[in-house]
C-alpha cells in the first residue's frame, strides 16, 4: 500500500476495474453533474486541491479535466477557475417551461469548494431502485401499535419534561437501557456514562473521524469496505490504508505491515461489510494486542450483530478491550426501522464528554420524546422479542434466496450468505463483468450492486451484493428469475 493505492482510493465512488484513474475521475465528475450535485455554472475545485484531496497526482487530475473540457462538460478560464459548462447536465434539467412561465436561469452553486467535494463524496444522490434485493431491513414486523402506545404514554406522563429535556449526551433512561442491553447481549462492560446517543452510525463515524483524527493520520479500512466509513474518514482528511479481507475477516498482519503506526482501525467484526464474514477470535486478539502496543484506536461498527443464524454470537471486540482503546458503534436503525435515527457510541466516559462538546458544533441528540419511547420499548423487553421475530423473518428469506439461486442460477452463481446479517454475496463466473450484470439487473428493476463498487484497491472476483431481508419469499423467487435473465444462459459464453 503506497502512493499508487492512495491514488486509487477514489475508486470507491467509481467503477473499478481496468479503467485508467484519470478516466474514472472524469466519470465521477460527470456523474456529479448529471445527478445534479454540481449545477451548470458551478465552480470546480482547483486541479491542485482536487489532487491533494483525492490523493491523486496532478497529472491524473489534469488528464481528467482536459478530457471533460474537450467533451464540453467543463470550461476552464485562466485566472478565474474551472466551471461546469452552463449547457451541461441538460438531460437532468427540468422540462422546458410553459410559454407563460419564465425560464429559470441556471445559477452557480452556492456551495463552497469543500461543500462541493462533500456533496460528491457523500451518500448517493440518485434515488435507489427499491427492488427485492435492496439492502434494507424487513418492514413487516415492527410493532407500530405498541410503539404508538408507548409514545402516547411517554408524552402523557412526561410530555412537558420531555419537551424541555436537554441532556446533550442522550436521554439518561435510554442510555441506561442501552448499557443494560449491551452488557447482557454483547458482553460490553459499560454503564450510562459510557454511552453517547447519536442519530446514526454515520454520525458516530463522522464524529470519531473529526474528533480523533488529524489530516493525514492513517486509518486502516477493510477492503472491500463500507462507503459510509470511507466518506467519514475522507471528510476528515485522513489517509485511508486499505487492508484486505479474507474468510477470517480483516488481515491484521497485512495492516501491521502496511501501517504499523496507524491512528485508527475501522472494522465490522460481526458481519464484515460487504463480505459478511466474522472476524475470528485469534484476529480479534491480534488486533487488540497491536492497538494496545501502538496506541491505535479501534472503531468497531457492530451493525447487524444481533441477526446471527447459526453458532454462538461472538462478544464484541469492545468486550475484550481492557485498555479502553475501542470506540463501539451500534444502531437501532437496522433492527427497528431506518427512519428512527437512533444509534449509539460507547467509549470511555472522558471521551464521551469530549465528544458531546465536539458534537455541539453541528447538532445535538435525537428528539427526547423518541428517545423516551425507545427507552420504554427496551425497558419492557420488547427489543429482544422483536429481534427474535426479525431473525426468523430474515432466516426464512435467506433460505428462500439460497434455494431459489441454486434452482434457477445453478452453476452461474455461487451464493454465500454469512452466519450473520441481511445480505449475501453472489459470486459470478470469472468471465463475468459484475458491473455489466449489475447494470442489466438495474434496468430490470433490481438493486444488486457489484462487489467491485466497494473495492478500494484489492481486486475481488466478480460478484453481486444481494440483500435478502426486505422482500417476501415470493418476491425473492420472482427476483431470482429476473436475475437469471440478466446472466448468460447456462452453458452460453
Ligand atoms: C457497515 C454498516 N454500518 C452501519 C450501518 C447502519 O447505519 P446507520 O445507523 O447510519 O443507518 C450500515 C447500514 O447498512 C452498514 O452497512
CSV table of N, CA and C in Angstrom, one decimal, residues 128-197:
chain,number,residue,atom,x,y,z
A,128,UNK,N,-32.5,5.3,-5.1
A,128,UNK,CA,-32.1,3.9,-5.2
A,128,UNK,C,-33.3,3.1,-5.7
A,129,UNK,N,-33.0,2.2,-6.6
A,129,UNK,CA,-34.0,1.3,-7.1
A,129,UNK,C,-34.4,0.4,-5.9
A,130,UNK,N,-35.7,0.4,-5.5
A,130,UNK,CA,-36.0,-0.4,-4.4
A,130,UNK,C,-36.6,-1.7,-4.8
A,131,UNK,N,-35.7,-2.5,-5.4
A,131,UNK,CA,-36.1,-3.9,-5.8
A,131,UNK,C,-36.1,-4.9,-4.7
A,132,UNK,N,-36.4,-6.1,-5.0
A,132,UNK,CA,-36.4,-7.2,-4.0
A,132,UNK,C,-35.1,-7.4,-3.3
A,133,UNK,N,-34.0,-7.0,-3.9
A,133,UNK,CA,-32.7,-7.2,-3.2
A,133,UNK,C,-32.1,-6.0,-2.6
A,134,UNK,N,-32.8,-4.9,-2.5
A,134,UNK,CA,-32.3,-3.7,-1.8
A,134,UNK,C,-31.8,-4.0,-0.4
A,135,UNK,N,-30.6,-3.4,-0.1
A,135,UNK,CA,-30.1,-3.6,1.3
A,135,UNK,C,-30.9,-2.8,2.3
A,136,UNK,N,-32.0,-3.5,2.8
A,136,UNK,CA,-32.9,-2.8,3.7
A,136,UNK,C,-33.5,-3.8,4.6
A,137,UNK,N,-33.8,-3.5,5.9
A,137,UNK,CA,-34.4,-4.5,6.8
A,137,UNK,C,-35.8,-4.8,6.4
A,138,UNK,N,-36.4,-5.9,6.9
A,138,UNK,CA,-37.8,-6.2,6.7
A,138,UNK,C,-38.7,-5.0,7.3
A,139,UNK,N,-39.8,-4.8,6.6
A,139,UNK,CA,-40.7,-3.7,7.2
A,139,UNK,C,-42.0,-4.3,7.7
A,140,UNK,N,-42.1,-5.7,7.7
A,140,UNK,CA,-43.3,-6.3,8.0
A,140,UNK,C,-43.7,-6.3,9.5
A,141,UNK,N,-42.7,-6.5,10.4
A,141,UNK,CA,-42.9,-6.9,11.7
A,141,UNK,C,-42.9,-5.9,12.8
A,142,UNK,N,-42.5,-4.7,12.5
A,142,UNK,CA,-42.3,-3.7,13.6
A,142,UNK,C,-43.7,-3.5,14.3
A,143,UNK,N,-43.7,-3.6,15.6
A,143,UNK,CA,-45.0,-3.4,16.3
A,143,UNK,C,-45.4,-1.9,16.5
A,144,UNK,N,-45.9,-1.4,15.4
A,144,UNK,CA,-46.2,0.1,15.4
A,144,UNK,C,-47.3,0.4,16.4
A,145,UNK,N,-48.2,-0.5,16.6
A,145,UNK,CA,-49.3,-0.2,17.6
A,145,UNK,C,-48.7,0.0,19.0
A,146,UNK,N,-47.8,-1.0,19.3
A,146,UNK,CA,-47.2,-0.9,20.6
A,146,UNK,C,-46.3,0.4,20.7
A,147,UNK,N,-45.6,0.7,19.7
A,147,UNK,CA,-44.8,1.9,19.7
A,147,UNK,C,-45.7,3.1,19.9
A,148,UNK,N,-46.8,3.1,19.2
A,148,UNK,CA,-47.8,4.3,19.4
A,148,UNK,C,-48.2,4.4,20.8
A,149,UNK,N,-48.5,3.2,21.4
A,149,UNK,CA,-49.0,3.2,22.8
A,149,UNK,C,-47.9,3.8,23.7
A,150,UNK,N,-46.6,3.3,23.5
A,150,UNK,CA,-45.5,3.8,24.3
A,150,UNK,C,-45.3,5.3,24.1
A,151,UNK,N,-45.4,5.7,22.9
A,151,UNK,CA,-45.2,7.2,22.6
A,151,UNK,C,-46.3,8.0,23.4
A,152,UNK,N,-47.5,7.5,23.3
A,152,UNK,CA,-48.6,8.2,23.9
A,152,UNK,C,-48.4,8.3,25.4
A,153,UNK,N,-48.0,7.1,26.0
A,153,UNK,CA,-47.7,7.1,27.4
A,153,UNK,C,-46.6,8.1,27.9
A,154,UNK,N,-45.5,8.0,27.1
A,154,UNK,CA,-44.4,8.9,27.4
A,154,UNK,C,-44.8,10.4,27.4
A,155,UNK,N,-45.6,10.7,26.3
A,155,UNK,CA,-46.0,12.1,26.2
A,155,UNK,C,-47.0,12.5,27.3
A,156,UNK,N,-47.9,11.6,27.6
A,156,UNK,CA,-48.9,11.9,28.6
A,156,UNK,C,-48.3,12.1,30.0
A,157,UNK,N,-47.3,11.1,30.3
A,157,UNK,CA,-46.8,11.2,31.7
A,157,UNK,C,-45.6,12.2,31.8
A,158,UNK,N,-44.9,12.4,30.7
A,158,UNK,CA,-43.7,13.2,30.9
A,158,UNK,C,-43.6,14.3,29.8
A,159,UNK,N,-44.7,14.6,29.1
A,159,UNK,CA,-44.6,15.5,27.9
A,159,UNK,C,-43.9,16.8,28.2
A,160,UNK,N,-44.3,17.5,29.3
A,160,UNK,CA,-43.6,18.8,29.4
A,160,UNK,C,-42.1,18.7,29.7
A,161,UNK,N,-41.8,17.6,30.5
A,161,UNK,CA,-40.3,17.5,30.8
A,161,UNK,C,-39.6,17.1,29.5
A,162,UNK,N,-40.2,16.2,28.8
A,162,UNK,CA,-39.5,15.8,27.5
A,162,UNK,C,-39.4,17.0,26.5
A,163,UNK,N,-40.4,17.8,26.5
A,163,UNK,CA,-40.3,19.0,25.6
A,163,UNK,C,-39.1,19.9,26.0
A,164,UNK,N,-38.7,19.9,27.3
A,164,UNK,CA,-37.6,20.7,27.7
A,164,UNK,C,-36.3,19.9,27.8
A,165,UNK,N,-36.4,18.6,27.9
A,165,UNK,CA,-35.3,17.7,28.2
A,165,UNK,C,-34.1,18.1,27.3
A,166,UNK,N,-32.9,18.2,27.9
A,166,UNK,CA,-31.8,18.7,27.2
A,166,UNK,C,-30.5,18.0,27.6
A,167,UNK,N,-30.5,16.8,27.7
A,167,UNK,CA,-29.3,16.1,28.0
A,167,UNK,C,-28.5,15.8,26.7
A,168,UNK,N,-27.4,16.6,26.5
A,168,UNK,CA,-26.7,16.6,25.3
A,168,UNK,C,-26.1,15.2,25.0
A,169,UNK,N,-25.9,14.4,26.0
A,169,UNK,CA,-25.3,13.1,25.8
A,169,UNK,C,-26.3,12.1,25.4
A,170,UNK,N,-27.6,12.4,25.6
A,170,UNK,CA,-28.7,11.5,25.3
A,170,UNK,C,-29.5,11.3,26.6
A,171,UNK,N,-30.8,11.0,26.4
A,171,UNK,CA,-31.8,10.9,27.5
A,171,UNK,C,-31.3,9.8,28.4
A,172,UNK,N,-31.1,10.1,29.7
A,172,UNK,CA,-30.5,9.2,30.7
A,172,UNK,C,-31.2,7.8,30.7
A,173,UNK,N,-32.5,7.7,30.9
A,173,UNK,CA,-33.1,6.4,30.9
A,173,UNK,C,-32.8,5.6,29.6
A,174,UNK,N,-32.6,6.2,28.5
A,174,UNK,CA,-32.3,5.5,27.3
A,174,UNK,C,-30.8,5.0,27.4
A,175,UNK,N,-30.0,5.9,27.8
A,175,UNK,CA,-28.5,5.4,28.0
A,175,UNK,C,-28.4,4.3,28.9
A,176,UNK,N,-29.2,4.3,30.0
A,176,UNK,CA,-29.2,3.2,31.0
A,176,UNK,C,-29.7,1.9,30.3
A,177,UNK,N,-30.8,2.0,29.6
A,177,UNK,CA,-31.4,0.9,28.9
A,177,UNK,C,-30.4,0.3,27.9
A,178,UNK,N,-29.7,1.2,27.1
A,178,UNK,CA,-28.8,0.7,26.1
A,178,UNK,C,-27.6,0.0,26.8
A,179,UNK,N,-27.1,0.5,27.9
A,179,UNK,CA,-26.0,-0.1,28.6
A,179,UNK,C,-26.4,-1.5,29.1
A,180,UNK,N,-27.6,-1.6,29.6
A,180,UNK,CA,-28.1,-2.9,30.1
A,180,UNK,C,-28.1,-3.9,28.9
A,181,UNK,N,-28.7,-3.4,27.8
A,181,UNK,CA,-28.8,-4.3,26.6
A,181,UNK,C,-27.4,-4.8,26.2
A,182,UNK,N,-26.4,-3.9,26.2
A,182,UNK,CA,-25.1,-4.2,25.7
A,182,UNK,C,-24.4,-5.1,26.6
A,183,UNK,N,-24.6,-4.9,27.9
A,183,UNK,CA,-23.9,-5.8,28.9
A,183,UNK,C,-24.5,-7.2,28.8
A,184,UNK,N,-25.8,-7.3,28.6
A,184,UNK,CA,-26.4,-8.6,28.5
A,184,UNK,C,-26.2,-9.3,27.2
A,185,UNK,N,-26.2,-8.6,26.1
A,185,UNK,CA,-26.2,-9.2,24.8
A,185,UNK,C,-24.9,-9.2,24.1
A,186,UNK,N,-24.0,-8.2,24.3
A,186,UNK,CA,-22.8,-8.1,23.6
A,186,UNK,C,-21.5,-8.1,24.5
A,187,UNK,N,-21.7,-8.4,25.7
A,187,UNK,CA,-20.6,-8.6,26.7
A,187,UNK,C,-19.9,-7.3,27.0
A,188,UNK,N,-20.4,-6.2,26.7
A,188,UNK,CA,-19.7,-4.9,27.0
A,188,UNK,C,-19.8,-4.6,28.5
A,189,UNK,N,-18.7,-4.0,29.0
A,189,UNK,CA,-18.7,-3.6,30.4
A,189,UNK,C,-18.9,-2.1,30.3
A,190,UNK,N,-20.2,-1.7,30.4
A,190,UNK,CA,-20.5,-0.3,30.3
A,190,UNK,C,-21.6,0.1,31.1
A,191,UNK,N,-21.7,1.4,31.3
A,191,UNK,CA,-22.9,2.0,32.0
A,191,UNK,C,-23.3,3.3,31.3
A,192,UNK,N,-24.3,3.9,31.8
A,192,UNK,CA,-24.9,5.1,31.0
A,192,UNK,C,-23.8,6.1,30.7
A,193,UNK,N,-22.8,6.2,31.6
A,193,UNK,CA,-21.8,7.3,31.4
A,193,UNK,C,-20.9,7.0,30.2
A,194,UNK,N,-20.9,5.7,29.7
A,194,UNK,CA,-20.1,5.4,28.6
A,194,UNK,C,-20.8,5.6,27.2
A,195,UNK,N,-22.0,6.0,27.3
A,195,UNK,CA,-22.9,6.0,26.1
A,195,UNK,C,-23.2,7.4,25.6
A,196,UNK,N,-23.0,7.6,24.3
A,196,UNK,CA,-23.4,8.8,23.6
A,196,UNK,C,-24.5,8.4,22.6
A,197,UNK,N,-25.7,9.0,22.8
A,197,UNK,CA,-26.7,8.7,21.8
A,197,UNK,C,-26.6,9.6,20.6
